[in-house]
């Protein structure tokens, strides 16, 4: 199910860029509303099965029927992208190493793949999925990529159901196979789900780089950069790390109550700006300004927590790197990539889990809490 194309053009002279106009389809696209609105409750129990049938239909298309699609090696693509950004992540290196060693054989050859099939790119009504959107990442590849991307934790939006926050693996796979999508190898699906989490982490880095490089200055893109630790946490869980314990609390390195610059200190000033945005700006604005005010509130919350927790966390992090015999995250990432840490894998994973937990305690503390039960399902 897709919107009908009304007109399109690749001529940038008409509207300033290439464009496509499609028919309007009523429905909801915002994932948190899809997962929580009462009027969509009749649809939610069936969405995973609908996704399975839709993907089976898509993957039945012969690639030759869609000329111009590229064949992609997703693992190589995101390795190259991470190297171009130049921001080291030992957790990502650990994931790349695991993925390279456990790559499955392609499932049933190569197929037309949507590339971004997830909750957030679907138009949903009380009757279910009315349209699939955002086809710009379509390519020829392994159909497991689409199935697994839908299951990446970031697309569950706080609901503890693995398929888009609205369904189970059995519902998705059962409907996919029944609709002629071919047998699903669960181990291959897990490999692609791990790659999907890694992919989203690299995309978060790309978006933050767009801000820090000056290409697109945006508080939203800056905030997305601090979401990388969410995918690091998810990857470590998927790779089987043991919890290395929490990070030091504020009393282990937090700033004192009086600063040389006077009162309020930096944390107090940040708190004041955050309260102003939350209580006054958001109440007096709407649309894009209100949304970015909410993002700015979240960013200031991160700064407050980093001011309180950061010194102790940095000391613990430096000690952990020293225990591994390295002096920086970049050095640890190189050691993992080169295989020098293979014999100490459990120790590395334990250290990384503690580091990523510390990052989350600053960037998104509630991410460490148990997910909320599904509402209205």
mmCIF file of C-alpha atoms in Angstrom:
data_model
loop_
_atom_site.group_PDB
_atom_site.id
_atom_site.type_symbol
_atom_site.label_atom_id
_atom_site.label_comp_id
_atom_site.label_asym_id
_atom_site.label_seq_id
_atom_site.Cartn_x
_atom_site.Cartn_y
_atom_site.Cartn_z
ATOM 1 C CA UNK A 1 0.000 0.000 0.000
ATOM 2 C CA UNK A 2 1.508 3.284 -1.178
ATOM 3 C CA UNK A 3 0.201 6.737 -2.092
ATOM 4 C CA UNK A 4 -0.539 7.233 -5.794
ATOM 5 C CA UNK A 5 2.006 9.487 -7.499
ATOM 6 C CA UNK A 6 0.320 12.601 -8.947
ATOM 7 C CA UNK A 7 3.394 14.099 -10.584
ATOM 8 C CA UNK A 8 7.167 14.188 -10.181
ATOM 9 C CA UNK A 9 10.247 15.754 -11.719
ATOM 10 C CA UNK A 10 14.029 15.559 -11.420
ATOM 11 C CA UNK A 11 14.357 19.111 -12.790
ATOM 12 C CA UNK A 12 15.639 21.361 -9.976
ATOM 13 C CA UNK A 13 14.615 24.433 -11.957
ATOM 14 C CA UNK A 14 10.933 23.945 -11.170
ATOM 15 C CA UNK A 15 10.852 23.977 -7.371
ATOM 16 C CA UNK A 16 14.511 24.262 -6.455
ATOM 17 C CA UNK A 17 15.088 20.508 -6.209
ATOM 18 C CA UNK A 18 13.759 17.220 -7.494
ATOM 19 C CA UNK A 19 10.248 16.555 -6.150
ATOM 20 C CA UNK A 20 7.327 14.166 -6.045
ATOM 21 C CA UNK A 21 3.678 14.949 -5.308
ATOM 22 C CA UNK A 22 1.477 12.099 -4.099
ATOM 23 C CA UNK A 23 -2.155 11.724 -3.097
ATOM 24 C CA UNK A 24 -3.122 12.577 0.477
ATOM 25 C CA UNK A 25 -3.926 9.593 2.693
ATOM 26 C CA UNK A 26 -5.572 10.158 6.055
ATOM 27 C CA UNK A 27 -4.007 8.489 9.075
ATOM 28 C CA UNK A 28 -1.362 8.712 11.774
ATOM 29 C CA UNK A 29 2.398 8.508 11.210
ATOM 30 C CA UNK A 30 3.808 9.586 14.597
ATOM 31 C CA UNK A 31 4.918 6.327 16.283
ATOM 32 C CA UNK A 32 4.076 7.255 19.883
ATOM 33 C CA UNK A 33 0.529 8.081 18.837
ATOM 34 C CA UNK A 34 0.258 4.869 16.812
ATOM 35 C CA UNK A 35 1.265 2.918 19.919
ATOM 36 C CA UNK A 36 -0.940 4.782 22.392
ATOM 37 C CA UNK A 37 -3.969 6.467 20.827
ATOM 38 C CA UNK A 38 -7.231 4.840 21.849
ATOM 39 C CA UNK A 39 -8.773 5.181 18.381
ATOM 40 C CA UNK A 40 -5.971 3.051 16.922
ATOM 41 C CA UNK A 41 -6.359 0.269 19.494
ATOM 42 C CA UNK A 42 -8.316 -1.961 17.036
ATOM 43 C CA UNK A 43 -5.406 -1.836 14.579
ATOM 44 C CA UNK A 44 -2.452 -2.434 16.896
ATOM 45 C CA UNK A 45 -2.824 -6.209 17.464
ATOM 46 C CA UNK A 46 -2.731 -6.764 13.685
ATOM 47 C CA UNK A 47 0.040 -4.382 12.590
ATOM 48 C CA UNK A 48 2.913 -6.877 12.867
ATOM 49 C CA UNK A 49 1.058 -9.393 10.695
ATOM 50 C CA UNK A 50 0.198 -6.667 8.185
ATOM 51 C CA UNK A 51 3.883 -5.712 8.036
ATOM 52 C CA UNK A 52 4.771 -9.344 7.357
ATOM 53 C CA UNK A 53 2.345 -9.560 4.459
ATOM 54 C CA UNK A 54 3.453 -6.201 3.025
ATOM 55 C CA UNK A 55 7.119 -7.200 3.125
ATOM 56 C CA UNK A 56 6.369 -10.583 1.563
ATOM 57 C CA UNK A 57 4.692 -8.782 -1.344
ATOM 58 C CA UNK A 58 7.551 -6.322 -1.711
ATOM 59 C CA UNK A 59 10.194 -9.054 -1.635
ATOM 60 C CA UNK A 60 8.341 -11.023 -4.324
ATOM 61 C CA UNK A 61 9.095 -8.304 -6.878
ATOM 62 C CA UNK A 62 11.873 -9.278 -9.306
ATOM 63 C CA UNK A 63 14.720 -6.747 -9.006
ATOM 64 C CA UNK A 64 14.790 -6.407 -12.794
ATOM 65 C CA UNK A 65 11.310 -4.863 -12.605
ATOM 66 C CA UNK A 66 12.765 -1.872 -10.729
ATOM 67 C CA UNK A 67 15.713 -0.606 -12.801
ATOM 68 C CA UNK A 68 18.323 1.638 -11.245
ATOM 69 C CA UNK A 69 18.396 0.214 -7.723
ATOM 70 C CA UNK A 70 21.859 -0.237 -6.250
ATOM 71 C CA UNK A 71 23.147 -3.441 -4.688
ATOM 72 C CA UNK A 72 24.461 -2.654 -1.238
ATOM 73 C CA UNK A 73 26.684 -4.385 1.280
ATOM 74 C CA UNK A 74 25.238 -2.734 4.372
ATOM 75 C CA UNK A 75 28.064 -3.834 6.659
ATOM 76 C CA UNK A 76 30.737 -2.364 4.381
ATOM 77 C CA UNK A 77 28.643 0.749 3.786
ATOM 78 C CA UNK A 78 28.369 1.682 7.468
ATOM 79 C CA UNK A 79 31.978 0.720 8.188
ATOM 80 C CA UNK A 80 33.026 3.210 5.499
ATOM 81 C CA UNK A 81 30.651 5.870 6.841
ATOM 82 C CA UNK A 82 31.941 5.514 10.410
ATOM 83 C CA UNK A 83 35.527 5.820 9.177
ATOM 84 C CA UNK A 84 34.637 8.968 7.225
ATOM 85 C CA UNK A 85 33.064 10.589 10.296
ATOM 86 C CA UNK A 86 36.169 9.745 12.303
ATOM 87 C CA UNK A 87 34.508 9.392 15.729
ATOM 88 C CA UNK A 88 35.774 6.244 17.455
ATOM 89 C CA UNK A 89 33.377 3.909 19.248
ATOM 90 C CA UNK A 90 34.819 0.783 20.867
ATOM 91 C CA UNK A 91 31.290 -0.630 21.166
ATOM 92 C CA UNK A 92 30.709 -0.192 17.440
ATOM 93 C CA UNK A 93 34.068 -1.829 16.716
ATOM 94 C CA UNK A 94 33.066 -4.792 18.872
ATOM 95 C CA UNK A 95 29.797 -5.048 16.924
ATOM 96 C CA UNK A 96 31.560 -4.795 13.553
ATOM 97 C CA UNK A 97 33.953 -7.563 14.574
ATOM 98 C CA UNK A 98 31.089 -9.845 15.655
ATOM 99 C CA UNK A 99 29.118 -9.121 12.497
ATOM 100 C CA UNK A 100 32.092 -9.805 10.238
ATOM 101 C CA UNK A 101 32.649 -13.188 11.913
ATOM 102 C CA UNK A 102 29.004 -14.304 11.902
ATOM 103 C CA UNK A 103 27.722 -13.018 8.553
ATOM 104 C CA UNK A 104 24.934 -15.324 7.322
ATOM 105 C CA UNK A 105 24.445 -16.496 3.768
ATOM 106 C CA UNK A 106 21.968 -14.302 1.822
ATOM 107 C CA UNK A 107 18.378 -15.417 2.419
ATOM 108 C CA UNK A 108 16.799 -16.598 -0.832
ATOM 109 C CA UNK A 109 19.072 -14.482 -3.030
ATOM 110 C CA UNK A 110 18.743 -10.715 -3.380
ATOM 111 C CA UNK A 111 15.438 -8.885 -3.429
ATOM 112 C CA UNK A 112 13.985 -5.404 -3.692
ATOM 113 C CA UNK A 113 14.435 -4.006 -0.184
ATOM 114 C CA UNK A 114 12.685 -0.917 1.197
ATOM 115 C CA UNK A 115 15.666 0.002 3.380
ATOM 116 C CA UNK A 116 13.755 2.022 6.006
ATOM 117 C CA UNK A 117 10.659 -0.074 6.746
ATOM 118 C CA UNK A 118 9.752 0.807 10.345
ATOM 119 C CA UNK A 119 7.231 2.347 12.686
ATOM 120 C CA UNK A 120 7.341 6.017 11.695
ATOM 121 C CA UNK A 121 7.259 5.364 7.955
ATOM 122 C CA UNK A 122 3.751 3.910 7.993
ATOM 123 C CA UNK A 123 0.374 5.665 7.727
ATOM 124 C CA UNK A 124 -1.971 3.893 10.138
ATOM 125 C CA UNK A 125 -5.732 4.158 10.665
ATOM 126 C CA UNK A 126 -8.167 2.164 12.821
ATOM 127 C CA UNK A 127 -8.268 -0.391 9.986
ATOM 128 C CA UNK A 128 -4.481 -0.812 9.982
ATOM 129 C CA UNK A 129 -1.663 0.195 7.628
ATOM 130 C CA UNK A 130 -2.896 2.405 4.808
ATOM 131 C CA UNK A 131 0.430 3.308 3.195
ATOM 132 C CA UNK A 132 4.177 2.770 3.378
ATOM 133 C CA UNK A 133 6.289 5.939 3.056
ATOM 134 C CA UNK A 134 9.925 7.025 2.587
ATOM 135 C CA UNK A 135 11.269 4.874 -0.216
ATOM 136 C CA UNK A 136 14.465 6.848 -0.836
ATOM 137 C CA UNK A 137 16.665 4.099 0.694
ATOM 138 C CA UNK A 138 15.259 1.316 -1.526
ATOM 139 C CA UNK A 139 17.924 -0.990 -2.963
ATOM 140 C CA UNK A 140 18.627 -4.588 -3.916
ATOM 141 C CA UNK A 141 19.696 -6.686 -0.953
ATOM 142 C CA UNK A 142 18.793 -9.335 1.601
ATOM 143 C CA UNK A 143 15.077 -9.352 2.564
ATOM 144 C CA UNK A 144 16.070 -10.031 6.194
ATOM 145 C CA UNK A 145 17.292 -6.428 6.306
ATOM 146 C CA UNK A 146 13.697 -5.107 6.129
ATOM 147 C CA UNK A 147 12.334 -7.591 8.665
ATOM 148 C CA UNK A 148 15.120 -6.896 11.146
ATOM 149 C CA UNK A 149 15.093 -3.082 10.757
ATOM 150 C CA UNK A 150 11.445 -3.100 11.843
ATOM 151 C CA UNK A 151 12.578 -4.902 15.035
ATOM 152 C CA UNK A 152 15.373 -2.496 16.038
ATOM 153 C CA UNK A 153 14.760 -1.299 19.592
ATOM 154 C CA UNK A 154 14.770 2.392 18.664
ATOM 155 C CA UNK A 155 11.590 1.855 16.615
ATOM 156 C CA UNK A 156 9.664 0.414 19.601
ATOM 157 C CA UNK A 157 9.339 3.858 21.198
ATOM 158 C CA UNK A 158 9.269 2.686 24.784
ATOM 159 C CA UNK A 159 6.905 -0.270 24.321
ATOM 160 C CA UNK A 160 8.242 -3.745 25.127
ATOM 161 C CA UNK A 161 7.125 -5.489 21.940
ATOM 162 C CA UNK A 162 9.966 -6.259 19.530
ATOM 163 C CA UNK A 163 8.239 -5.528 16.220
ATOM 164 C CA UNK A 164 7.745 -1.766 16.028
ATOM 165 C CA UNK A 165 6.411 -1.688 19.581
ATOM 166 C CA UNK A 166 3.184 -3.308 18.375
ATOM 167 C CA UNK A 167 3.860 -7.004 17.793
ATOM 168 C CA UNK A 168 5.933 -10.132 18.258
ATOM 169 C CA UNK A 169 8.526 -11.909 16.153
ATOM 170 C CA UNK A 170 6.141 -14.837 15.723
ATOM 171 C CA UNK A 171 3.395 -12.588 14.362
ATOM 172 C CA UNK A 172 5.730 -10.911 11.860
ATOM 173 C CA UNK A 173 7.510 -14.061 10.713
ATOM 174 C CA UNK A 174 4.377 -16.208 10.628
ATOM 175 C CA UNK A 175 2.543 -13.734 8.403
ATOM 176 C CA UNK A 176 5.603 -13.210 6.199
ATOM 177 C CA UNK A 177 6.099 -16.918 5.577
ATOM 178 C CA UNK A 178 2.360 -17.579 5.104
ATOM 179 C CA UNK A 179 2.221 -14.820 2.474
ATOM 180 C CA UNK A 180 4.990 -16.447 0.451
ATOM 181 C CA UNK A 181 7.921 -14.455 1.775
ATOM 182 C CA UNK A 182 10.105 -17.533 2.127
ATOM 183 C CA UNK A 183 11.455 -19.203 5.282
ATOM 184 C CA UNK A 184 13.025 -16.918 7.884
ATOM 185 C CA UNK A 185 16.267 -18.034 9.526
ATOM 186 C CA UNK A 186 16.013 -16.652 13.069
ATOM 187 C CA UNK A 187 19.782 -16.535 13.455
ATOM 188 C CA UNK A 188 20.107 -14.492 10.269
ATOM 189 C CA UNK A 189 17.315 -12.206 11.472
ATOM 190 C CA UNK A 190 19.225 -11.625 14.728
ATOM 191 C CA UNK A 191 22.396 -10.795 12.747
ATOM 192 C CA UNK A 192 20.485 -8.192 10.752
ATOM 193 C CA UNK A 193 18.870 -6.810 13.913
ATOM 194 C CA UNK A 194 22.329 -6.272 15.445
ATOM 195 C CA UNK A 195 23.441 -4.608 12.226
ATOM 196 C CA UNK A 196 20.280 -2.468 12.304
ATOM 197 C CA UNK A 197 21.127 -1.172 15.777
ATOM 198 C CA UNK A 198 24.658 -0.409 14.616
ATOM 199 C CA UNK A 199 23.299 1.304 11.502
ATOM 200 C CA UNK A 200 21.066 3.614 13.556
ATOM 201 C CA UNK A 201 23.997 4.476 15.816
ATOM 202 C CA UNK A 202 26.117 5.469 12.825
ATOM 203 C CA UNK A 203 23.203 7.499 11.419
ATOM 204 C CA UNK A 204 22.960 9.344 14.763
ATOM 205 C CA UNK A 205 26.657 10.156 14.449
ATOM 206 C CA UNK A 206 26.092 11.374 10.879
ATOM 207 C CA UNK A 207 23.323 13.710 12.002
ATOM 208 C CA UNK A 208 25.379 15.095 14.878
ATOM 209 C CA UNK A 209 28.325 15.576 12.494
ATOM 210 C CA UNK A 210 26.068 17.628 10.216
ATOM 211 C CA UNK A 211 25.595 20.018 13.176
ATOM 212 C CA UNK A 212 29.168 20.095 14.490
ATOM 213 C CA UNK A 213 30.643 20.528 10.993
ATOM 214 C CA UNK A 214 28.429 23.574 10.426
ATOM 215 C CA UNK A 215 26.643 22.017 7.467
ATOM 216 C CA UNK A 216 23.240 22.155 9.224
ATOM 217 C CA UNK A 217 23.188 23.932 12.584
ATOM 218 C CA UNK A 218 20.315 22.415 14.600
ATOM 219 C CA UNK A 219 19.656 21.806 18.289
ATOM 220 C CA UNK A 220 17.751 18.679 17.242
ATOM 221 C CA UNK A 221 20.761 17.240 15.390
ATOM 222 C CA UNK A 222 22.999 18.137 18.321
ATOM 223 C CA UNK A 223 20.676 16.256 20.681
ATOM 224 C CA UNK A 224 20.588 13.223 18.375
ATOM 225 C CA UNK A 225 24.351 12.934 18.809
ATOM 226 C CA UNK A 226 23.777 12.091 22.458
ATOM 227 C CA UNK A 227 21.507 9.201 21.433
ATOM 228 C CA UNK A 228 24.483 7.184 20.172
ATOM 229 C CA UNK A 229 24.897 5.709 23.644
ATOM 230 C CA UNK A 230 21.370 4.245 23.399
ATOM 231 C CA UNK A 231 22.413 2.129 20.437
ATOM 232 C CA UNK A 232 25.698 1.261 22.163
ATOM 233 C CA UNK A 233 23.679 -0.030 25.128
ATOM 234 C CA UNK A 234 21.351 -2.017 22.874
ATOM 235 C CA UNK A 235 24.295 -3.519 20.981
ATOM 236 C CA UNK A 236 26.022 -4.640 24.169
ATOM 237 C CA UNK A 237 22.795 -6.285 25.344
ATOM 238 C CA UNK A 238 22.403 -8.068 22.006
ATOM 239 C CA UNK A 239 26.034 -9.166 22.061
ATOM 240 C CA UNK A 240 25.604 -10.631 25.542
ATOM 241 C CA UNK A 241 27.520 -8.304 27.844
ATOM 242 C CA UNK A 242 27.190 -8.546 31.628
ATOM 243 C CA UNK A 243 26.220 -5.372 33.459
ATOM 244 C CA UNK A 244 29.395 -3.725 34.704
ATOM 245 C CA UNK A 245 27.549 -1.740 37.370
ATOM 246 C CA UNK A 246 26.460 1.841 37.589
ATOM 247 C CA UNK A 247 28.539 4.942 37.203
ATOM 248 C CA UNK A 248 29.770 7.038 40.112
ATOM 249 C CA UNK A 249 27.099 9.259 41.640
ATOM 250 C CA UNK A 250 27.178 13.036 41.926
ATOM 251 C CA UNK A 251 28.981 12.899 45.280
ATOM 252 C CA UNK A 252 32.007 11.328 43.558
ATOM 253 C CA UNK A 253 33.184 14.363 41.678
ATOM 254 C CA UNK A 254 30.269 16.779 41.425
ATOM 255 C CA UNK A 255 30.981 20.489 41.622
ATOM 256 C CA UNK A 256 30.791 22.225 44.977
ATOM 257 C CA UNK A 257 27.906 24.519 45.930
ATOM 258 C CA UNK A 258 29.887 27.774 45.402
ATOM 259 C CA UNK A 259 31.711 28.556 42.155
ATOM 260 C CA UNK A 260 34.353 31.264 41.594
ATOM 261 C CA UNK A 261 31.939 32.967 39.182
ATOM 262 C CA UNK A 262 29.278 33.298 41.871
ATOM 263 C CA UNK A 263 25.713 32.089 42.289
ATOM 264 C CA UNK A 264 23.986 30.501 40.436
ATOM 265 C CA UNK A 265 26.712 28.197 39.236
ATOM 266 C CA UNK A 266 26.689 26.747 35.717
ATOM 267 C CA UNK A 267 24.207 24.033 36.676
ATOM 268 C CA UNK A 268 21.887 26.607 38.227
ATOM 269 C CA UNK A 269 21.971 28.778 35.108
ATOM 270 C CA UNK A 270 21.227 25.804 32.868
ATOM 271 C CA UNK A 271 18.338 24.844 35.137
ATOM 272 C CA UNK A 272 16.910 28.363 34.919
ATOM 273 C CA UNK A 273 17.017 28.384 31.103
ATOM 274 C CA UNK A 274 15.484 24.918 30.955
ATOM 275 C CA UNK A 275 12.603 25.959 33.215
ATOM 276 C CA UNK A 276 11.996 29.086 31.105
ATOM 277 C CA UNK A 277 11.772 27.052 27.912
ATOM 278 C CA UNK A 278 9.593 24.398 29.506
ATOM 279 C CA UNK A 279 7.150 26.676 31.320
ATOM 280 C CA UNK A 280 7.000 29.783 29.115
ATOM 281 C CA UNK A 281 8.289 29.184 25.587
ATOM 282 C CA UNK A 282 6.569 25.836 25.047
ATOM 283 C CA UNK A 283 3.290 27.154 26.413
ATOM 284 C CA UNK A 284 3.374 30.176 24.089
ATOM 285 C CA UNK A 285 4.440 28.455 20.860
ATOM 286 C CA UNK A 286 3.374 25.665 18.567
ATOM 287 C CA UNK A 287 4.633 23.609 15.656
ATOM 288 C CA UNK A 288 8.339 23.667 14.875
ATOM 289 C CA UNK A 289 9.268 26.241 17.544
ATOM 290 C CA UNK A 290 7.470 24.299 20.265
ATOM 291 C CA UNK A 291 9.121 21.056 19.133
ATOM 292 C CA UNK A 292 12.616 22.555 19.165
ATOM 293 C CA UNK A 293 11.946 24.158 22.534
ATOM 294 C CA UNK A 294 11.214 20.670 23.858
ATOM 295 C CA UNK A 295 14.443 19.410 22.284
ATOM 296 C CA UNK A 296 16.333 22.293 23.899
ATOM 297 C CA UNK A 297 14.825 21.377 27.284
ATOM 298 C CA UNK A 298 16.147 17.845 26.855
ATOM 299 C CA UNK A 299 19.587 19.141 25.838
ATOM 300 C CA UNK A 300 19.811 21.346 28.926
ATOM 301 C CA UNK A 301 18.845 18.365 31.060
ATOM 302 C CA UNK A 302 21.814 16.508 29.591
ATOM 303 C CA UNK A 303 24.122 19.413 30.423
ATOM 304 C CA UNK A 304 22.846 19.525 34.020
ATOM 305 C CA UNK A 305 23.458 15.808 34.495
ATOM 306 C CA UNK A 306 26.906 15.971 32.877
ATOM 307 C CA UNK A 307 27.922 18.842 35.154
ATOM 308 C CA UNK A 308 26.895 16.765 38.172
ATOM 309 C CA UNK A 309 28.061 13.309 37.117
ATOM 310 C CA UNK A 310 30.762 14.019 34.558
ATOM 311 C CA UNK A 311 33.891 14.426 36.705
ATOM 312 C CA UNK A 312 33.390 11.126 38.535
ATOM 313 C CA UNK A 313 32.398 9.343 35.338
ATOM 314 C CA UNK A 314 35.497 10.587 33.500
ATOM 315 C CA UNK A 315 37.771 9.413 36.294
ATOM 316 C CA UNK A 316 36.158 5.960 36.307
ATOM 317 C CA UNK A 317 36.364 5.811 32.504
ATOM 318 C CA UNK A 318 40.064 6.699 32.493
ATOM 319 C CA UNK A 319 40.742 4.017 35.100
ATOM 320 C CA UNK A 320 38.852 1.450 33.021
ATOM 321 C CA UNK A 321 40.835 2.293 29.886
ATOM 322 C CA UNK A 322 44.076 2.046 31.842
ATOM 323 C CA UNK A 323 43.077 -1.393 33.143
ATOM 324 C CA UNK A 324 42.751 -2.505 29.521
ATOM 325 C CA UNK A 325 46.159 -1.065 28.708
ATOM 326 C CA UNK A 326 44.950 1.759 26.450
ATOM 327 C CA UNK A 327 44.910 5.500 26.851
ATOM 328 C CA UNK A 328 41.810 6.543 24.894
ATOM 329 C CA UNK A 329 38.599 5.335 23.278
ATOM 330 C CA UNK A 330 40.241 5.704 19.875
ATOM 331 C CA UNK A 331 43.104 3.432 20.950
ATOM 332 C CA UNK A 332 40.647 0.883 22.341
ATOM 333 C CA UNK A 333 38.623 0.984 19.121
ATOM 334 C CA UNK A 334 41.773 0.306 17.077
ATOM 335 C CA UNK A 335 42.751 -2.551 19.374
ATOM 336 C CA UNK A 336 39.331 -4.164 18.969
ATOM 337 C CA UNK A 337 39.395 -3.739 15.191
ATOM 338 C CA UNK A 338 42.895 -5.250 14.972
ATOM 339 C CA UNK A 339 41.926 -8.259 17.095
ATOM 340 C CA UNK A 340 44.261 -7.414 19.976
ATOM 341 C CA UNK A 341 41.372 -7.576 22.445
ATOM 342 C CA UNK A 342 39.866 -10.864 21.253
ATOM 343 C CA UNK A 343 41.295 -12.816 24.198
ATOM 344 C CA UNK A 344 39.880 -10.241 26.642
ATOM 345 C CA UNK A 345 36.434 -9.993 25.062
ATOM 346 C CA UNK A 346 34.433 -10.518 28.280
ATOM 347 C CA UNK A 347 36.477 -7.902 30.130
ATOM 348 C CA UNK A 348 36.112 -5.439 27.253
ATOM 349 C CA UNK A 349 32.355 -5.936 27.075
ATOM 350 C CA UNK A 350 31.992 -5.475 30.826
ATOM 351 C CA UNK A 351 34.002 -2.247 30.699
ATOM 352 C CA UNK A 352 32.036 -0.975 27.712
ATOM 353 C CA UNK A 353 28.724 -1.692 29.371
ATOM 354 C CA UNK A 354 29.773 0.367 32.388
ATOM 355 C CA UNK A 355 30.893 3.198 30.109
ATOM 356 C CA UNK A 356 27.711 3.195 28.055
ATOM 357 C CA UNK A 357 25.600 3.069 31.215
ATOM 358 C CA UNK A 358 27.412 6.213 32.388
ATOM 359 C CA UNK A 359 26.678 7.915 29.068
ATOM 360 C CA UNK A 360 23.002 7.008 29.337
ATOM 361 C CA UNK A 361 22.790 8.329 32.894
ATOM 362 C CA UNK A 362 23.650 11.709 31.368
ATOM 363 C CA UNK A 363 21.945 11.523 27.969
ATOM 364 C CA UNK A 364 18.766 9.552 28.683
ATOM 365 C CA UNK A 365 18.427 8.068 32.207
ATOM 366 C CA UNK A 366 14.949 6.663 31.618
ATOM 367 C CA UNK A 367 16.356 4.464 28.829
ATOM 368 C CA UNK A 368 17.740 2.266 31.596
ATOM 369 C CA UNK A 369 14.282 1.776 33.130
ATOM 370 C CA UNK A 370 12.008 -1.166 32.168
ATOM 371 C CA UNK A 371 9.867 -0.206 29.143
ATOM 372 C CA UNK A 372 6.261 0.774 29.655
ATOM 373 C CA UNK A 373 3.613 -1.898 28.968
ATOM 374 C CA UNK A 374 1.771 -1.520 25.664
ATOM 375 C CA UNK A 375 -1.287 0.696 25.956
ATOM 376 C CA UNK A 376 -4.577 -0.130 24.298
ATOM 377 C CA UNK A 377 -3.316 -3.313 22.646
#
